Amino acid sequence: MAKLNNDVNPDLDARKKIVGDDPNVQDGKPYGNNILKLADASHGTGVAGLIGAKRNNGYGIDGVADDVRIMSIKAVPNGDEYDKDIANAIRYAVNNGAKVINMSFGKKLSPHKAWVDDAFKYAAAKDVLLVQASGNDNSDVDAKPEFPNALFLDGTSGTDDVISVGASSALLGDHLAASFTNYGQKNVDVFAPGVKVTSIDMDAEFNTEDGTSFSAPIVTGIAALILEYYPDLSAKQLKQCILASATPVTGTLVYKPGSTTEKVDFATLSKTGGIVNAYKALQFASKLKGERKK
């Protein structure tokens, strides 16, 4: 009930009381705090763990990337995020040295989409890759977009340095596509594991969850892994490595997300029609000449 109220209540004023800032005014004033460990920090902790949990220590899980620094930015409340917070969070990450930004969040409406569009463009100008969870509403985002996205209000697109990720399961069969995942042959780029994914949790615990929120950081981790070994690759090249190396799953009929009867070819659910492959992505990266801006 609390989450539902936070999602749909247009008069919710808790944020303004806590932060002391008007979310409908982009005035450039600083706000926020450095408190990250809160009761609802489980989600972000799991996301971070998939990217870079310490490897080979015999405890818990190994993160995808073996030598990565995490910049934790809390921009999403227990409910839909505000456009102002997302736009400012992206800019903060870029200004403080992020090379890849994981975005495990999304919503149905974007009242100040232009602010977020400008932040996407700012990240692109600074050669930063954005990795976006496609969402968990078993929706075709080609027909009904999820926000934020790289289709800008001015008619341009930022898709060269944004990756949208759907969720796959561990079952190479008719349940390969997660029942909840969003999909789209134009606007979802690739799939990654997102069903019964185990990661770290608060206070050195572990948790197993479903969601594209956990598919996205697996892709983010692969991008970070590539940059470890090939730091001269640009954001556009990182996306190229990940998409070009995805393992295609053609001819496999799967239940269409949200349906228990209708089946579709898995290859029609995303641009690549495949699932990420870290090893092949590194192989692909080894053959490229870096174009990262100095």
Coordinates of C-alpha atoms in Angstrom, one line a residue:
M1 CA 0.0 0.0 0.0
A2 CA 2.9 2.4 0.8
K3 CA 4.4 1.8 -2.6
L4 CA 1.1 2.2 -4.4
N5 CA 0.5 5.4 -2.6
N6 CA 3.9 6.7 -3.5
D7 CA 3.5 5.7 -7.2
V8 CA 0.1 7.3 -7.8
N9 CA -0.4 10.1 -5.3
P10 CA 0.0 13.4 -7.1
D11 CA 0.0 15.3 -3.8
L12 CA 2.8 13.4 -2.1
D13 CA 5.0 16.0 -0.4
A14 CA 7.3 13.8 1.7
R15 CA 10.2 14.4 -0.7
K16 CA 9.9 18.1 -0.4
K17 CA 9.8 17.9 3.4
I18 CA 12.8 15.6 3.6
V19 CA 15.0 17.1 0.9
G20 CA 13.9 20.7 1.2
D21 CA 13.8 21.1 -2.6
D22 CA 11.1 21.6 -5.2
P23 CA 11.2 18.7 -7.7
N24 CA 9.3 20.8 -10.3
V25 CA 12.0 23.5 -10.4
Q26 CA 15.4 22.9 -12.1
D27 CA 17.2 25.7 -10.4
G28 CA 20.7 24.2 -10.1
K29 CA 20.7 24.4 -6.3
P30 CA 22.5 21.6 -4.5
Y31 CA 20.5 19.2 -2.3
G32 CA 20.6 15.7 -0.9
N33 CA 22.9 14.0 1.6
N34 CA 25.4 11.2 1.9
I35 CA 23.3 8.7 3.8
L36 CA 23.2 5.5 1.7
K37 CA 22.5 2.8 4.2
L38 CA 18.8 2.9 4.9
A39 CA 16.0 0.3 5.4
D40 CA 15.3 0.2 1.6
A41 CA 18.9 -0.1 0.5
S42 CA 18.6 -3.8 -0.3
H43 CA 17.8 -3.2 -4.0
G44 CA 20.8 -1.0 -4.7
T45 CA 23.1 -3.3 -2.7
G46 CA 22.1 -6.2 -4.8
V47 CA 22.6 -4.2 -8.0
A48 CA 26.1 -3.1 -7.0
G49 CA 27.0 -6.7 -6.0
L50 CA 26.2 -8.1 -9.4
I51 CA 28.5 -5.5 -10.9
G52 CA 31.5 -5.8 -8.6
A53 CA 31.2 -8.0 -5.5
K54 CA 34.7 -9.1 -4.5
R55 CA 35.7 -12.2 -6.5
N56 CA 37.4 -15.4 -5.4
N57 CA 37.1 -14.8 -1.7
G58 CA 35.1 -17.9 -1.0
Y59 CA 32.1 -15.9 0.3
G60 CA 28.8 -15.2 -1.4
I61 CA 28.9 -14.3 -5.1
D62 CA 31.5 -13.1 -7.5
G63 CA 30.7 -9.8 -9.2
V64 CA 31.0 -9.7 -13.0
A65 CA 33.9 -7.2 -13.0
D66 CA 37.0 -8.1 -11.0
D67 CA 38.4 -4.6 -10.4
V68 CA 35.8 -1.9 -10.4
R69 CA 34.8 1.1 -8.2
I70 CA 31.2 1.7 -7.4
M71 CA 29.8 5.2 -7.0
S72 CA 26.6 4.7 -5.0
I73 CA 24.0 7.4 -5.8
K74 CA 20.5 7.1 -4.2
A75 CA 18.1 8.9 -6.5
V76 CA 15.0 6.6 -6.4
P77 CA 12.5 6.5 -3.4
N78 CA 10.1 3.8 -2.6
G79 CA 8.0 4.6 -5.6
D80 CA 8.4 6.4 -8.9
E81 CA 11.5 8.5 -9.2
Y82 CA 11.4 12.2 -9.9
D83 CA 12.8 13.4 -13.2
K84 CA 14.9 16.1 -11.4
D85 CA 16.6 13.6 -9.2
I86 CA 17.4 11.3 -12.1
A87 CA 18.8 14.1 -14.3
N88 CA 20.9 15.5 -11.5
A89 CA 22.1 12.0 -10.5
I90 CA 23.3 11.3 -14.0
R91 CA 25.2 14.6 -14.2
Y92 CA 26.7 14.0 -10.7
A93 CA 28.0 10.6 -11.8
V94 CA 29.4 12.0 -15.0
N95 CA 31.1 14.9 -13.3
N96 CA 32.7 12.6 -10.7
G97 CA 34.3 10.2 -13.1
A98 CA 31.8 7.5 -13.9
K99 CA 32.4 5.7 -17.2
V100 CA 29.3 3.5 -17.0
I101 CA 26.1 4.3 -15.3
N102 CA 23.7 1.6 -14.3
M103 CA 20.0 2.6 -14.2
S104 CA 17.9 -0.1 -12.5
F105 CA 14.7 1.9 -12.3
G106 CA 11.9 3.1 -14.6
K107 CA 8.4 4.5 -14.6
K108 CA 5.3 5.2 -16.8
L109 CA 5.3 9.0 -16.9
S110 CA 8.0 11.6 -17.3
P111 CA 6.6 15.1 -16.6
H112 CA 10.1 16.7 -17.0
K113 CA 11.5 14.4 -19.6
A114 CA 13.5 17.3 -21.2
W115 CA 15.6 17.5 -18.1
V116 CA 16.4 13.8 -18.3
D117 CA 17.0 14.0 -22.1
D118 CA 19.6 16.8 -21.5
A119 CA 21.3 14.6 -18.9
F120 CA 21.5 11.7 -21.3
K121 CA 23.0 14.0 -23.9
Y122 CA 25.5 15.3 -21.3
A123 CA 26.6 11.7 -20.6
A124 CA 27.0 11.1 -24.3
A125 CA 29.1 14.2 -24.7
K126 CA 31.3 13.0 -21.9
D127 CA 31.6 9.4 -23.4
V128 CA 29.7 7.7 -20.6
L129 CA 27.7 4.5 -21.3
L130 CA 24.1 4.3 -19.8
V131 CA 22.7 0.8 -19.1
Q132 CA 18.9 0.8 -18.5
A133 CA 16.7 -1.9 -17.1
S134 CA 13.8 -2.3 -19.6
G135 CA 11.2 -2.7 -16.9
N136 CA 9.0 -5.4 -15.4
D137 CA 5.6 -4.9 -16.8
N138 CA 5.7 -7.5 -19.6
S139 CA 5.0 -4.7 -22.0
D140 CA 6.1 -4.0 -25.6
V141 CA 8.1 -0.8 -25.1
D142 CA 8.2 -0.2 -28.9
A143 CA 4.4 0.4 -28.5
K144 CA 4.3 1.9 -25.1
P145 CA 7.5 3.5 -23.9
E146 CA 9.0 3.2 -20.4
F147 CA 10.9 6.1 -18.9
P148 CA 13.6 7.2 -18.9
N149 CA 14.6 6.3 -22.5
A150 CA 16.8 7.6 -25.3
L151 CA 14.0 8.7 -27.6
F152 CA 14.2 12.4 -27.0
L153 CA 11.4 15.0 -27.1
D154 CA 13.2 17.0 -29.8
G155 CA 13.0 14.0 -32.2
T156 CA 16.6 12.9 -31.9
S157 CA 17.9 9.7 -30.3
G158 CA 20.7 8.8 -27.9
T159 CA 20.7 5.1 -28.6
D160 CA 24.5 5.0 -29.5
D161 CA 25.5 5.0 -25.9
V162 CA 22.4 3.6 -24.1
I163 CA 21.7 -0.1 -23.6
S164 CA 18.2 -1.3 -22.7
V165 CA 18.2 -4.8 -21.0
G166 CA 15.5 -7.4 -20.8
A167 CA 15.4 -10.4 -18.4
S168 CA 16.1 -14.0 -19.3
S169 CA 15.9 -17.1 -17.2
A170 CA 18.2 -20.0 -16.8
L171 CA 16.0 -22.3 -18.8
L172 CA 16.8 -22.7 -22.5
G173 CA 13.2 -23.5 -23.5
D174 CA 9.8 -21.9 -23.6
H175 CA 10.3 -20.0 -20.3
L176 CA 13.6 -18.4 -21.5
A177 CA 12.1 -14.9 -21.5
A178 CA 11.1 -13.9 -18.0
S179 CA 7.3 -13.7 -17.6
F180 CA 7.6 -10.1 -16.3
T181 CA 10.2 -8.6 -18.6
N182 CA 9.5 -5.7 -21.0
Y183 CA 10.5 -6.3 -24.6
G184 CA 10.8 -4.6 -27.9
Q185 CA 12.6 -5.4 -31.2
K186 CA 13.5 -1.7 -31.6
N187 CA 14.0 -0.4 -28.0
V188 CA 15.3 -3.3 -26.0
D189 CA 18.8 -4.2 -27.1
V190 CA 19.7 -7.5 -25.4
F191 CA 18.7 -9.9 -22.6
A192 CA 20.6 -10.9 -19.5
P193 CA 19.8 -13.2 -16.5
G194 CA 17.0 -11.7 -14.4
V195 CA 15.2 -14.7 -12.9
K196 CA 16.2 -16.0 -9.5
V197 CA 19.4 -14.0 -9.5
T198 CA 21.4 -14.1 -6.2
S199 CA 23.4 -11.2 -5.1
I200 CA 24.7 -9.6 -1.9
D201 CA 22.4 -7.8 0.5
M202 CA 22.8 -5.5 3.4
D203 CA 25.0 -6.5 6.3
A204 CA 26.8 -9.2 4.4
E205 CA 23.6 -11.2 3.7
F206 CA 22.4 -12.6 0.4
N207 CA 19.1 -12.3 -1.5
T208 CA 17.6 -13.9 -4.6
E209 CA 15.4 -11.7 -6.7
D210 CA 13.7 -11.4 -10.0
G211 CA 13.7 -8.3 -12.2
T212 CA 15.3 -6.4 -15.1
S213 CA 16.9 -4.4 -12.2
F214 CA 19.3 -7.3 -11.9
S215 CA 19.7 -8.0 -15.6
A216 CA 21.0 -4.4 -16.2
P217 CA 23.9 -4.6 -13.7
I218 CA 25.1 -7.8 -15.3
V219 CA 25.5 -5.9 -18.5
T220 CA 27.0 -2.9 -16.6
G221 CA 29.5 -5.3 -15.1
I222 CA 30.4 -6.6 -18.5
A223 CA 31.0 -3.1 -19.7
A224 CA 33.2 -2.4 -16.7
L225 CA 35.1 -5.6 -17.3
I226 CA 35.8 -4.6 -20.9
L227 CA 37.0 -1.2 -19.8
E228 CA 39.4 -2.8 -17.3
Y229 CA 41.3 -4.4 -20.2
Y230 CA 40.6 -2.0 -23.0
P231 CA 40.2 1.4 -21.4
D232 CA 40.5 3.3 -24.7
L233 CA 37.2 2.0 -26.0
S234 CA 34.4 4.6 -26.2
A235 CA 30.9 4.2 -24.8
K236 CA 29.7 3.6 -28.3
Q237 CA 32.3 0.9 -28.8
L238 CA 31.3 -0.7 -25.4
K239 CA 27.8 -1.0 -26.6
Q240 CA 29.0 -2.4 -29.9
C241 CA 31.0 -5.1 -28.1
I242 CA 28.1 -6.2 -25.9
L243 CA 25.5 -6.3 -28.7
A244 CA 27.6 -7.8 -31.4
S245 CA 28.8 -10.6 -29.1
A246 CA 25.4 -11.5 -27.7
T247 CA 24.5 -15.2 -28.1
P248 CA 21.6 -15.3 -30.6
V249 CA 18.7 -17.5 -29.7
T250 CA 16.9 -17.9 -33.0
G251 CA 14.1 -20.4 -33.6
T252 CA 13.4 -20.9 -29.9
L253 CA 9.7 -20.4 -29.2
V254 CA 9.1 -18.9 -25.8
Y255 CA 6.0 -17.7 -23.9
K256 CA 5.4 -14.1 -24.7
P257 CA 6.0 -12.1 -21.5
G258 CA 2.7 -11.8 -19.7
S259 CA 1.1 -14.7 -21.5
T260 CA 0.8 -18.4 -20.6
T261 CA -0.5 -19.5 -24.0
E262 CA 1.0 -17.3 -26.8
K263 CA 4.5 -18.2 -28.0
V264 CA 6.9 -16.0 -30.0
D265 CA 10.4 -16.5 -31.3
F266 CA 12.8 -15.3 -28.6
A267 CA 14.8 -13.5 -31.3
T268 CA 11.8 -11.1 -31.9
L269 CA 11.9 -9.7 -28.3
S270 CA 15.0 -7.5 -28.6
K271 CA 17.2 -5.8 -31.2
T272 CA 20.0 -8.5 -31.0
G273 CA 17.6 -11.4 -30.3
G274 CA 20.2 -12.7 -27.9
I275 CA 21.7 -13.0 -24.4
V276 CA 24.8 -11.2 -23.3
N277 CA 28.1 -13.1 -23.4
A278 CA 31.0 -11.6 -21.4
Y279 CA 33.7 -13.9 -22.9
K280 CA 32.7 -13.1 -26.4
A281 CA 32.4 -9.4 -25.6
L282 CA 36.0 -9.4 -24.4
Q283 CA 37.1 -11.2 -27.6
F284 CA 35.3 -8.7 -29.7
A285 CA 36.8 -5.8 -27.8
S286 CA 40.3 -7.1 -28.3
K287 CA 40.0 -6.5 -32.1
L288 CA 38.9 -2.8 -31.8
K289 CA 41.0 0.3 -31.9
G290 CA 39.9 2.5 -29.0
E291 CA 38.1 5.8 -29.8
R292 CA 37.6 7.1 -26.2
K293 CA 37.8 10.9 -26.0
K294 CA 40.8 12.1 -24.0

